[in-house]
Amino acid sequence: MASTVLPARRPDSRFFRGAPFLMLVVVVAGFAATFYGRAFFDVQPIAGYLYLHGAAMTLWFVLLPMQAWLIRHGGYQLHRKIGWIAAVLVVVIPVTAAITQLSAPARLTTLLGNASAEPLLRSMEMPFWGNWGSMLNFIICVSAALWFRNRASTHKRMMIFASIGLLPPAAARIARWSMFSPGADLSMPTALEPVFATSVVIVLPLFLLLHDWRTRKKVHRATLVGFALLIVLGGVLPAVIANSAMGDALFERWIQSGTNSE
């Protein structure tokens, strides 16, 4: 009787199947009230470009576990074909994110009025520069993943780090849940948001570092590079720019672009 030999399960497989689903859960949980379940919550109306940005981000985080599932079940050709959608999203996500970011002052001024919007905007200097850093991280990591698409261990790590950099806005909105911020307006930032946003870009990479060490007895080079990019582009560089004269001047122009238009 002929026996069937199953391919050996790679040590990376379990982590890289689970991480994309976890990130999808964070995104859905974070934007459940303000995007996915708007009809069931008392939230402010949003512009059409925010729907486009939300749809692009949702597609990205749905594709991640789908691609992992295809690899798990041998759908390599379909995986490669769908992968080109990611190449399109490398353009769509940063462009719609830039529109969302640049329009925030006008949007908040319309909702809150000049007197309330300006202090809120002035408290957002680090998130403002951090968002630009996250977009740069996303472009670099996805470009590297596509370049190294024939090196599976590098490819999937760079895709993970590209995605982790997109998670802070979703994680921050979880801080608005009543269990964390009783009585908070689901449409408005809360004091705990920086804690949640920072935690997600530290904890998930640490799990990957530990995973590498446990399964490989060393940390993969792509893991080190990806973690370094997250820290530098998402934290160090935004802090340097925010504390520079040029950064202050540009940030001030951003604030005035909305508060002067009321």
PDB file of C-alpha atoms in Angstrom:
ATOM      1  CA  MET A   1       0.000   0.000   0.000  1.00  0.00           C
ATOM      2  CA  ALA A   2       1.517   3.334  -1.048  1.00  0.00           C
ATOM      3  CA  SER A   3       1.948   5.863   1.703  1.00  0.00           C
ATOM      4  CA  THR A   4       1.429   9.580   1.336  1.00  0.00           C
ATOM      5  CA  VAL A   5       4.301  11.728   2.501  1.00  0.00           C
ATOM      6  CA  LEU A   6       3.126  15.077   3.794  1.00  0.00           C
ATOM      7  CA  PRO A   7       5.448  18.071   3.512  1.00  0.00           C
ATOM      8  CA  ALA A   8       7.165  18.978   6.733  1.00  0.00           C
ATOM      9  CA  ARG A   9       5.551  21.878   8.499  1.00  0.00           C
ATOM     10  CA  ARG A  10       7.917  24.801   8.585  1.00  0.00           C
ATOM     11  CA  PRO A  11       8.529  26.267  12.048  1.00  0.00           C
ATOM     12  CA  ASP A  12       7.438  29.696  10.833  1.00  0.00           C
ATOM     13  CA  SER A  13       4.054  28.547   9.548  1.00  0.00           C
ATOM     14  CA  ARG A  14       1.978  28.775  12.742  1.00  0.00           C
ATOM     15  CA  PHE A  15       3.127  32.279  13.653  1.00  0.00           C
ATOM     16  CA  PHE A  16       2.686  33.662  10.148  1.00  0.00           C
ATOM     17  CA  ARG A  17      -0.798  32.191   9.882  1.00  0.00           C
ATOM     18  CA  GLY A  18      -1.869  33.611  13.222  1.00  0.00           C
ATOM     19  CA  ALA A  19      -0.345  37.094  13.092  1.00  0.00           C
ATOM     20  CA  PRO A  20      -2.374  38.291  10.059  1.00  0.00           C
ATOM     21  CA  PHE A  21      -5.631  37.185  11.710  1.00  0.00           C
ATOM     22  CA  LEU A  22      -4.653  38.969  14.925  1.00  0.00           C
ATOM     23  CA  MET A  23      -3.954  42.185  13.027  1.00  0.00           C
ATOM     24  CA  LEU A  24      -7.299  41.910  11.222  1.00  0.00           C
ATOM     25  CA  VAL A  25      -9.003  41.577  14.610  1.00  0.00           C
ATOM     26  CA  VAL A  26      -7.253  44.732  15.872  1.00  0.00           C
ATOM     27  CA  VAL A  27      -8.369  46.687  12.792  1.00  0.00           C
ATOM     28  CA  VAL A  28     -11.985  45.516  12.985  1.00  0.00           C
ATOM     29  CA  ALA A  29     -12.129  46.119  16.749  1.00  0.00           C
ATOM     30  CA  GLY A  30     -10.584  49.569  16.448  1.00  0.00           C
ATOM     31  CA  PHE A  31     -12.839  50.803  13.669  1.00  0.00           C
ATOM     32  CA  ALA A  32     -15.972  48.835  14.606  1.00  0.00           C
ATOM     33  CA  ALA A  33     -17.792  51.948  15.804  1.00  0.00           C
ATOM     34  CA  THR A  34     -16.443  54.677  13.540  1.00  0.00           C
ATOM     35  CA  PHE A  35     -16.343  52.733  10.264  1.00  0.00           C
ATOM     36  CA  TYR A  36     -17.714  49.181  10.054  1.00  0.00           C
ATOM     37  CA  GLY A  37     -20.678  49.564  12.402  1.00  0.00           C
ATOM     38  CA  ARG A  38     -21.424  53.255  12.033  1.00  0.00           C
ATOM     39  CA  ALA A  39     -25.160  52.637  11.756  1.00  0.00           C
ATOM     40  CA  PHE A  40     -25.242  51.229  15.292  1.00  0.00           C
ATOM     41  CA  PHE A  41     -23.228  53.932  17.078  1.00  0.00           C
ATOM     42  CA  ASP A  42     -23.585  57.644  17.749  1.00  0.00           C
ATOM     43  CA  VAL A  43     -20.623  58.907  15.716  1.00  0.00           C
ATOM     44  CA  GLN A  44     -19.896  61.920  13.558  1.00  0.00           C
ATOM     45  CA  PRO A  45     -20.431  61.729   9.761  1.00  0.00           C
ATOM     46  CA  ILE A  46     -17.357  61.135   7.605  1.00  0.00           C
ATOM     47  CA  ALA A  47     -16.354  62.294   4.126  1.00  0.00           C
ATOM     48  CA  GLY A  48     -16.240  60.067   1.060  1.00  0.00           C
ATOM     49  CA  TYR A  49     -12.442  59.912   0.923  1.00  0.00           C
ATOM     50  CA  LEU A  50     -12.450  58.365   4.403  1.00  0.00           C
ATOM     51  CA  TYR A  51     -14.603  55.526   3.078  1.00  0.00           C
ATOM     52  CA  LEU A  52     -12.077  55.006   0.271  1.00  0.00           C
ATOM     53  CA  HIS A  53      -9.173  54.986   2.727  1.00  0.00           C
ATOM     54  CA  GLY A  54     -11.025  52.619   5.055  1.00  0.00           C
ATOM     55  CA  ALA A  55     -11.880  50.273   2.181  1.00  0.00           C
ATOM     56  CA  ALA A  56      -8.249  50.164   1.009  1.00  0.00           C
ATOM     57  CA  MET A  57      -6.970  49.461   4.522  1.00  0.00           C
ATOM     58  CA  THR A  58      -9.634  46.793   5.057  1.00  0.00           C
ATOM     59  CA  LEU A  59      -8.694  45.082   1.802  1.00  0.00           C
ATOM     60  CA  TRP A  60      -5.050  45.037   2.877  1.00  0.00           C
ATOM     61  CA  PHE A  61      -5.788  43.384   6.213  1.00  0.00           C
ATOM     62  CA  VAL A  62      -8.208  40.894   4.645  1.00  0.00           C
ATOM     63  CA  LEU A  63      -5.630  39.921   2.024  1.00  0.00           C
ATOM     64  CA  LEU A  64      -2.969  39.172   4.651  1.00  0.00           C
ATOM     65  CA  PRO A  65      -4.646  36.113   6.233  1.00  0.00           C
ATOM     66  CA  MET A  66      -6.012  35.071   2.837  1.00  0.00           C
ATOM     67  CA  GLN A  67      -2.494  34.993   1.411  1.00  0.00           C
ATOM     68  CA  ALA A  68      -1.242  33.016   4.411  1.00  0.00           C
ATOM     69  CA  TRP A  69      -4.105  30.534   3.918  1.00  0.00           C
ATOM     70  CA  LEU A  70      -3.248  30.120   0.223  1.00  0.00           C
ATOM     71  CA  ILE A  71       0.385  29.356   1.027  1.00  0.00           C
ATOM     72  CA  ARG A  72      -0.696  26.889   3.694  1.00  0.00           C
ATOM     73  CA  HIS A  73      -2.876  25.034   1.168  1.00  0.00           C
ATOM     74  CA  GLY A  74      -0.504  25.162  -1.775  1.00  0.00           C
ATOM     75  CA  GLY A  75      -2.222  27.923  -3.755  1.00  0.00           C
ATOM     76  CA  TYR A  76       1.053  29.495  -4.822  1.00  0.00           C
ATOM     77  CA  GLN A  77      -0.064  30.702  -8.244  1.00  0.00           C
ATOM     78  CA  LEU A  78      -3.169  32.433  -6.883  1.00  0.00           C
ATOM     79  CA  HIS A  79      -1.058  33.835  -4.058  1.00  0.00           C
ATOM     80  CA  ARG A  80       1.250  35.480  -6.605  1.00  0.00           C
ATOM     81  CA  LYS A  81      -1.642  36.842  -8.665  1.00  0.00           C
ATOM     82  CA  ILE A  82      -3.390  38.321  -5.646  1.00  0.00           C
ATOM     83  CA  GLY A  83      -0.039  39.712  -4.532  1.00  0.00           C
ATOM     84  CA  TRP A  84      -0.210  42.272  -7.311  1.00  0.00           C
ATOM     85  CA  ILE A  85      -3.240  43.790  -5.595  1.00  0.00           C
ATOM     86  CA  ALA A  86      -0.842  44.564  -2.769  1.00  0.00           C
ATOM     87  CA  ALA A  87       1.345  46.408  -5.253  1.00  0.00           C
ATOM     88  CA  VAL A  88      -1.635  48.624  -6.149  1.00  0.00           C
ATOM     89  CA  LEU A  89      -2.422  49.203  -2.469  1.00  0.00           C
ATOM     90  CA  VAL A  90       1.148  50.404  -1.930  1.00  0.00           C
ATOM     91  CA  VAL A  91       0.028  53.460  -3.902  1.00  0.00           C
ATOM     92  CA  VAL A  92      -3.623  53.723  -2.844  1.00  0.00           C
ATOM     93  CA  ILE A  93      -3.086  53.451   0.922  1.00  0.00           C
ATOM     94  CA  PRO A  94      -0.411  56.175   1.263  1.00  0.00           C
ATOM     95  CA  VAL A  95      -2.295  58.534  -1.088  1.00  0.00           C
ATOM     96  CA  THR A  96      -5.599  58.181   0.769  1.00  0.00           C
ATOM     97  CA  ALA A  97      -3.751  58.361   4.106  1.00  0.00           C
ATOM     98  CA  ALA A  98      -2.105  61.619   3.022  1.00  0.00           C
ATOM     99  CA  ILE A  99      -5.479  63.086   2.025  1.00  0.00           C
ATOM    100  CA  THR A 100      -6.949  61.982   5.357  1.00  0.00           C
ATOM    101  CA  GLN A 101      -4.054  63.490   7.300  1.00  0.00           C
ATOM    102  CA  LEU A 102      -3.925  66.795   5.438  1.00  0.00           C
ATOM    103  CA  SER A 103      -7.680  67.321   5.677  1.00  0.00           C
ATOM    104  CA  ALA A 104      -7.884  66.611   9.427  1.00  0.00           C
ATOM    105  CA  PRO A 105      -7.708  70.265  10.580  1.00  0.00           C
ATOM    106  CA  ALA A 106     -10.596  71.332   8.353  1.00  0.00           C
ATOM    107  CA  ARG A 107     -12.569  68.235   9.325  1.00  0.00           C
ATOM    108  CA  LEU A 108     -12.127  68.770  13.068  1.00  0.00           C
ATOM    109  CA  THR A 109     -12.803  72.518  12.801  1.00  0.00           C
ATOM    110  CA  THR A 110     -16.078  71.786  11.037  1.00  0.00           C
ATOM    111  CA  LEU A 111     -17.089  69.313  13.742  1.00  0.00           C
ATOM    112  CA  LEU A 112     -15.900  71.194  16.833  1.00  0.00           C
ATOM    113  CA  GLY A 113     -15.441  74.809  15.855  1.00  0.00           C
ATOM    114  CA  ASN A 114     -12.190  76.771  15.876  1.00  0.00           C
ATOM    115  CA  ALA A 115     -11.969  77.246  19.639  1.00  0.00           C
ATOM    116  CA  SER A 116     -12.185  73.513  20.432  1.00  0.00           C
ATOM    117  CA  ALA A 117     -10.401  72.143  17.378  1.00  0.00           C
ATOM    118  CA  GLU A 118      -7.186  74.152  17.655  1.00  0.00           C
ATOM    119  CA  PRO A 119      -6.100  72.882  21.121  1.00  0.00           C
ATOM    120  CA  LEU A 120      -6.880  69.320  20.042  1.00  0.00           C
ATOM    121  CA  LEU A 121      -4.845  69.704  16.862  1.00  0.00           C
ATOM    122  CA  ARG A 122      -1.896  71.164  18.781  1.00  0.00           C
ATOM    123  CA  SER A 123      -1.800  68.015  20.930  1.00  0.00           C
ATOM    124  CA  MET A 124      -1.326  65.859  17.829  1.00  0.00           C
ATOM    125  CA  GLU A 125       2.198  66.812  16.714  1.00  0.00           C
ATOM    126  CA  MET A 126       3.790  63.421  17.410  1.00  0.00           C
ATOM    127  CA  PRO A 127       0.918  61.433  15.844  1.00  0.00           C
ATOM    128  CA  PHE A 128       1.052  63.804  12.857  1.00  0.00           C
ATOM    129  CA  TRP A 129       4.715  63.088  12.132  1.00  0.00           C
ATOM    130  CA  GLY A 130       4.357  59.469  13.242  1.00  0.00           C
ATOM    131  CA  ASN A 131       1.682  58.893  10.600  1.00  0.00           C
ATOM    132  CA  TRP A 132       4.013  60.140   7.851  1.00  0.00           C
ATOM    133  CA  GLY A 133       6.738  57.866   9.207  1.00  0.00           C
ATOM    134  CA  SER A 134       4.358  54.907   9.217  1.00  0.00           C
ATOM    135  CA  MET A 135       3.484  55.506   5.572  1.00  0.00           C
ATOM    136  CA  LEU A 136       7.175  55.633   4.668  1.00  0.00           C
ATOM    137  CA  ASN A 137       7.704  52.404   6.620  1.00  0.00           C
ATOM    138  CA  PHE A 138       4.797  50.819   4.747  1.00  0.00           C
ATOM    139  CA  ILE A 139       6.192  51.767   1.329  1.00  0.00           C
ATOM    140  CA  ILE A 140       9.710  50.570   2.174  1.00  0.00           C
ATOM    141  CA  CYS A 141       8.623  47.272   3.739  1.00  0.00           C
ATOM    142  CA  VAL A 142       6.144  46.302   1.023  1.00  0.00           C
ATOM    143  CA  SER A 143       8.639  47.254  -1.682  1.00  0.00           C
ATOM    144  CA  ALA A 144      11.236  45.047   0.036  1.00  0.00           C
ATOM    145  CA  ALA A 145       8.689  42.222   0.352  1.00  0.00           C
ATOM    146  CA  LEU A 146       7.941  42.393  -3.367  1.00  0.00           C
ATOM    147  CA  TRP A 147      11.645  42.537  -4.204  1.00  0.00           C
ATOM    148  CA  PHE A 148      12.327  39.477  -2.051  1.00  0.00           C
ATOM    149  CA  ARG A 149       9.151  37.639  -3.066  1.00  0.00           C
ATOM    150  CA  ASN A 150      11.208  34.549  -3.920  1.00  0.00           C
ATOM    151  CA  ARG A 151      12.731  34.452  -0.438  1.00  0.00           C
ATOM    152  CA  ALA A 152       9.772  33.378   1.641  1.00  0.00           C
ATOM    153  CA  SER A 153      11.290  33.992   5.079  1.00  0.00           C
ATOM    154  CA  THR A 154      12.236  37.582   4.208  1.00  0.00           C
ATOM    155  CA  HIS A 155       9.091  38.286   2.161  1.00  0.00           C
ATOM    156  CA  LYS A 156       6.615  37.408   4.892  1.00  0.00           C
ATOM    157  CA  ARG A 157       8.521  39.250   7.617  1.00  0.00           C
ATOM    158  CA  MET A 158       8.596  42.463   5.620  1.00  0.00           C
ATOM    159  CA  MET A 159       4.863  42.141   4.949  1.00  0.00           C
ATOM    160  CA  ILE A 160       4.248  41.706   8.665  1.00  0.00           C
ATOM    161  CA  PHE A 161       6.268  44.824   9.526  1.00  0.00           C
ATOM    162  CA  ALA A 162       4.577  46.840   6.784  1.00  0.00           C
ATOM    163  CA  SER A 163       1.239  45.911   8.353  1.00  0.00           C
ATOM    164  CA  ILE A 164       2.244  46.505  11.973  1.00  0.00           C
ATOM    165  CA  GLY A 165       3.125  50.071  11.054  1.00  0.00           C
ATOM    166  CA  LEU A 166      -0.480  50.623   9.928  1.00  0.00           C
ATOM    167  CA  LEU A 167      -2.026  49.412  13.198  1.00  0.00           C
ATOM    168  CA  PRO A 168      -1.586  52.383  15.607  1.00  0.00           C
ATOM    169  CA  PRO A 169      -4.733  54.275  14.474  1.00  0.00           C
ATOM    170  CA  ALA A 170      -6.843  51.137  14.962  1.00  0.00           C
ATOM    171  CA  ALA A 171      -5.230  50.283  18.301  1.00  0.00           C
ATOM    172  CA  ALA A 172      -5.652  53.886  19.461  1.00  0.00           C
ATOM    173  CA  ARG A 173      -9.378  53.757  18.803  1.00  0.00           C
ATOM    174  CA  ILE A 174      -9.733  50.707  21.030  1.00  0.00           C
ATOM    175  CA  ALA A 175      -8.763  53.096  23.838  1.00  0.00           C
ATOM    176  CA  ARG A 176     -12.083  54.887  23.243  1.00  0.00           C
ATOM    177  CA  TRP A 177     -14.084  51.858  24.351  1.00  0.00           C
ATOM    178  CA  SER A 178     -16.128  52.552  27.468  1.00  0.00           C
ATOM    179  CA  MET A 179     -14.172  49.966  29.486  1.00  0.00           C
ATOM    180  CA  PHE A 180     -11.012  52.037  28.959  1.00  0.00           C
ATOM    181  CA  SER A 181     -12.408  55.578  28.674  1.00  0.00           C
ATOM    182  CA  PRO A 182     -15.872  55.778  30.279  1.00  0.00           C
ATOM    183  CA  GLY A 183     -18.072  58.378  28.647  1.00  0.00           C
ATOM    184  CA  ALA A 184     -15.645  59.063  25.796  1.00  0.00           C
ATOM    185  CA  ASP A 185     -16.886  60.300  22.414  1.00  0.00           C
ATOM    186  CA  LEU A 186     -16.109  57.498  19.957  1.00  0.00           C
ATOM    187  CA  SER A 187     -15.293  60.074  17.283  1.00  0.00           C
ATOM    188  CA  MET A 188     -12.753  61.995  19.375  1.00  0.00           C
ATOM    189  CA  PRO A 189      -9.240  61.149  20.691  1.00  0.00           C
ATOM    190  CA  THR A 190      -8.704  60.157  24.330  1.00  0.00           C
ATOM    191  CA  ALA A 191      -5.743  60.369  26.710  1.00  0.00           C
ATOM    192  CA  LEU A 192      -5.008  56.619  26.502  1.00  0.00           C
ATOM    193  CA  GLU A 193      -4.648  56.516  22.722  1.00  0.00           C
ATOM    194  CA  PRO A 194      -0.841  57.042  22.655  1.00  0.00           C
ATOM    195  CA  VAL A 195      -0.408  54.100  25.052  1.00  0.00           C
ATOM    196  CA  PHE A 196      -2.443  51.745  22.875  1.00  0.00           C
ATOM    197  CA  ALA A 197      -0.854  52.985  19.650  1.00  0.00           C
ATOM    198  CA  THR A 198       2.681  52.584  20.981  1.00  0.00           C
ATOM    199  CA  SER A 199       2.014  49.186  22.535  1.00  0.00           C
ATOM    200  CA  VAL A 200       0.947  47.573  19.270  1.00  0.00           C
ATOM    201  CA  VAL A 201       4.182  48.506  17.472  1.00  0.00           C
ATOM    202  CA  ILE A 202       6.287  47.193  20.360  1.00  0.00           C
ATOM    203  CA  VAL A 203       4.476  44.046  21.475  1.00  0.00           C
ATOM    204  CA  LEU A 204       3.907  42.407  18.075  1.00  0.00           C
ATOM    205  CA  PRO A 205       7.546  42.783  16.923  1.00  0.00           C
ATOM    206  CA  LEU A 206       8.717  41.431  20.285  1.00  0.00           C
ATOM    207  CA  PHE A 207       6.600  38.334  19.710  1.00  0.00           C
ATOM    208  CA  LEU A 208       8.273  37.920  16.319  1.00  0.00           C
ATOM    209  CA  LEU A 209      11.720  38.315  17.889  1.00  0.00           C
ATOM    210  CA  LEU A 210      10.875  35.639  20.451  1.00  0.00           C
ATOM    211  CA  HIS A 211       9.395  33.426  17.732  1.00  0.00           C
ATOM    212  CA  ASP A 212      12.590  33.668  15.687  1.00  0.00           C
ATOM    213  CA  TRP A 213      14.733  32.832  18.670  1.00  0.00           C
ATOM    214  CA  ARG A 214      12.558  29.872  19.642  1.00  0.00           C
ATOM    215  CA  THR A 215      12.331  28.362  16.148  1.00  0.00           C
ATOM    216  CA  ARG A 216      15.678  29.373  14.631  1.00  0.00           C
ATOM    217  CA  LYS A 217      17.895  29.930  17.672  1.00  0.00           C
ATOM    218  CA  LYS A 218      18.677  33.343  16.178  1.00  0.00           C
ATOM    219  CA  VAL A 219      16.778  36.407  15.026  1.00  0.00           C
ATOM    220  CA  HIS A 220      16.163  36.611  11.294  1.00  0.00           C
ATOM    221  CA  ARG A 221      17.881  39.554   9.590  1.00  0.00           C
ATOM    222  CA  ALA A 222      14.578  40.761   8.121  1.00  0.00           C
ATOM    223  CA  THR A 223      13.083  40.838  11.622  1.00  0.00           C
ATOM    224  CA  LEU A 224      15.908  43.076  12.831  1.00  0.00           C
ATOM    225  CA  VAL A 225      15.609  45.362   9.819  1.00  0.00           C
ATOM    226  CA  GLY A 226      11.813  45.557  10.091  1.00  0.00           C
ATOM    227  CA  PHE A 227      11.886  46.309  13.816  1.00  0.00           C
ATOM    228  CA  ALA A 228      14.569  48.965  13.282  1.00  0.00           C
ATOM    229  CA  LEU A 229      12.486  50.623  10.553  1.00  0.00           C
ATOM    230  CA  LEU A 230       9.434  50.707  12.829  1.00  0.00           C
ATOM    231  CA  ILE A 231      11.374  52.314  15.672  1.00  0.00           C
ATOM    232  CA  VAL A 232      13.261  54.814  13.528  1.00  0.00           C
ATOM    233  CA  LEU A 233      10.490  55.831  11.113  1.00  0.00           C
ATOM    234  CA  GLY A 234       7.610  55.554  13.563  1.00  0.00           C
ATOM    235  CA  GLY A 235       9.280  56.981  16.667  1.00  0.00           C
ATOM    236  CA  VAL A 236      12.774  58.419  16.477  1.00  0.00           C
ATOM    237  CA  LEU A 237      12.478  60.392  13.221  1.00  0.00           C
ATOM    238  CA  PRO A 238       9.040  61.862  14.068  1.00  0.00           C
ATOM    239  CA  ALA A 239      10.387  62.970  17.464  1.00  0.00           C
ATOM    240  CA  VAL A 240      13.394  64.645  15.840  1.00  0.00           C
ATOM    241  CA  ILE A 241      11.214  66.446  13.288  1.00  0.00           C
ATOM    242  CA  ALA A 242       8.635  67.456  15.898  1.00  0.00           C
ATOM    243  CA  ASN A 243      11.395  69.101  17.953  1.00  0.00           C
ATOM    244  CA  SER A 244      12.909  70.969  15.028  1.00  0.00           C
ATOM    245  CA  ALA A 245      12.151  74.481  13.814  1.00  0.00           C
ATOM    246  CA  MET A 246      11.224  73.161  10.382  1.00  0.00           C
ATOM    247  CA  GLY A 247       8.893  70.573  11.885  1.00  0.00           C
ATOM    248  CA  ASP A 248       7.194  73.166  14.075  1.00  0.00           C
ATOM    249  CA  ALA A 249       6.712  75.496  11.109  1.00  0.00           C
ATOM    250  CA  LEU A 250       5.198  72.781   8.922  1.00  0.00           C
ATOM    251  CA  PHE A 251       2.976  71.558  11.747  1.00  0.00           C
ATOM    252  CA  GLU A 252       1.758  75.112  12.346  1.00  0.00           C
ATOM    253  CA  ARG A 253       0.881  75.470   8.666  1.00  0.00           C
ATOM    254  CA  TRP A 254      -1.068  72.207   8.899  1.00  0.00           C
ATOM    255  CA  ILE A 255      -3.096  73.503  11.849  1.00  0.00           C
ATOM    256  CA  GLN A 256      -3.776  76.860  10.225  1.00  0.00           C
ATOM    257  CA  SER A 257      -4.890  75.170   6.987  1.00  0.00           C
ATOM    258  CA  GLY A 258      -8.058  74.117   8.777  1.00  0.00           C
ATOM    259  CA  THR A 259      -8.578  76.562  11.605  1.00  0.00           C
ATOM    260  CA  ASN A 260      -8.341  79.572   9.271  1.00  0.00           C
ATOM    261  CA  SER A 261     -10.897  78.128   6.881  1.00  0.00           C
ATOM    262  CA  GLU A 262     -13.852  78.220   9.256  1.00  0.00           C
TER     263      GLU A 262
END
